[in-house]
Amino acid sequence: MNDADIPQASASQPLDERVNNRSQRPSSDAFKAFMASNWAQARQQLPERDAVAGHAAARRRAVSLQFKGERLVIPAGPLKVRSNDCDYRFRPHSGFAHLTGLGVDHEPDAVLILEPVAEGTGDDAGNHRATLYFRPLAGRDTEQFYADSRSGEFWVGARPTLAEFKARLGLETADIGGLELAITKNVGAPEIGGISIRLVRKVDENIDALVDTARYNTAKDPENLDLGVLDALDDKLTEALSELRLLKDEWEIGQLKTAVAATVQGFTEVVKALPRALTHHRGERVVEGAFFARAREEGNELGYDTIAAAGNNATVLHWTRNTGRINAGELLLLDAGVEADSLYTADITRTLPANGTFTGVQRKVYEAVLDAADAGFAAAQPGTRFRDIHTAATTVLAERLAEWGLLPVSVQEAISAEGQQHRRWMPHGTSHHLGLDVHDCAQAKRELYLDGVLTAGMVFTIEPGLYFKNEDLAIPEEYRGIGVRIEDDILMTAEGPVNLSAALPRKADDVESWMAGIYQEADNQPA
Ligand code: GLY
Ligand code: MN
Ligand code: MN
């Protein structure tokens, strides 16, 4: 066909519409009327209130008290394109999830607005009234029902109505059509009766632009508007939401326990899959897949990409390619976490002998890491500082490295601020907060995080490791290609730390007998 033969309509068709060229949907009125008619009534009964609703209300109140008189805008974020017209599975921003109590699937493009009201007259006698703006379920008599592949019920299943979310969450809901006005109305300098906004930025570009435009249009001197000052206002809100998550409430602790329990099952599945993994050209992928199946069956997803790293790959801290073989005689470092439907995630690492038995040198390295973890555990007490965990764990590692003749300086020198030579073999932190994000509370101030005091209700990891690379000429050959990390999820209580992941064996002997037990039961073991 030459150019002259190309129908005009095709040449002028906008690119955005061409995605539909693979099929032709009739557009006649008769077709539309037929598609929109004769469907059973949608569900009528309202759902029960979610168990999280009261907790989420208390979190919103805590935010309200910090930002009296200001409009707070907390977006969930949009769907993100993976390729062409295929989106990634939706996952809301964690700050939004925390303040609404919404988890899996909910809700693309939604925005929570805390609207300032007279002091003490808001929700729960706070200073704001909360409204959740979202795209509610469209009726079966609409075109959206059958024609919208991103949100139509025919394509993605029924989504919530305004009344359903209101009943579940215990907060006001409104159609997303009213969002622009809700964000922009009366914006302006407080001294002239305007309302100032704070926004959780970089979650939804459209909302960022809307807020920027509103600020620009209402500024006294728009040409000299200092965006840096406004960004700093916004950052304070993001920081406050992050710090609010440093202490987990009872419901969150329950969710973290659920995530850990599913993760423990996932590790058991991996041990069962090891005999096959050892025979496969990409054994690490066999491991990754075995864990992922459990994550999807029991929870929403993975909290982060699984690290399934055998042999020297275990010395790559975030080895998520998982393309390697697993050879008998090697160690397998598995760092994996199930994200529950509520979006709380576990983050656990075990280092397993691929064929069920540690070699002498593997055991020696493993036990050093375990001793470091135990020292971290002992240092983690209510009232001690977060940073003390790392100091305790790495001091043990430096001592072992010195004992083995690997440390080029004294232990004292290595653990001094200027030394740190042991970091060649343990270059990461020992702990991080854990919750909705695997690295939770990441925008909290340093004085509340690294320098913060450990307090009942905090959940964090303890995860020392030693990583001896094949390429490391500073160590004897026998150590090379050994990477060990042991990572547990810890709940701080008034009585001290509780290891939430203690159901997975940690001691070398216990790891071996746990694996042997699984193989005995399955009558199958790695060759
Ligand atoms: N899995 C990432 C981490 O342990 O921090
Ligand atoms: Mn971790
Ligand atoms: Mn981890």
Tab-separated table of C-alpha atoms in Angstrom, residues 398 401-403 405-416 419-422 425:
chain	number	residue	atom	x	y	z
A	398	ALA	CA	35.264	-6.471	64.212
A	401	LEU	CA	37.603	-10.370	61.928
A	402	ALA	CA	40.566	-9.487	64.151
A	403	GLU	CA	40.657	-13.008	65.623
A	405	GLY	CA	43.606	-12.124	61.197
A	406	LEU	CA	41.600	-10.256	58.567
A	407	LEU	CA	41.424	-6.836	60.178
A	408	PRO	CA	44.438	-4.684	59.230
A	409	VAL	CA	44.119	-2.556	62.405
A	410	SER	CA	43.167	-3.137	66.038
A	411	VAL	CA	39.513	-3.635	66.989
A	412	GLN	CA	39.617	-0.277	68.799
A	413	GLU	CA	40.838	1.480	65.704
A	414	ALA	CA	38.340	-0.282	63.485
A	415	ILE	CA	35.354	0.687	65.608
A	416	SER	CA	36.495	4.312	65.921
A	419	GLY	CA	38.543	3.588	61.153
A	420	GLN	CA	35.616	1.366	60.229
A	421	GLN	CA	37.826	-1.080	58.295
A	422	HIS	CA	35.388	-3.895	59.161
A	425	TRP	CA	32.885	-6.903	54.910
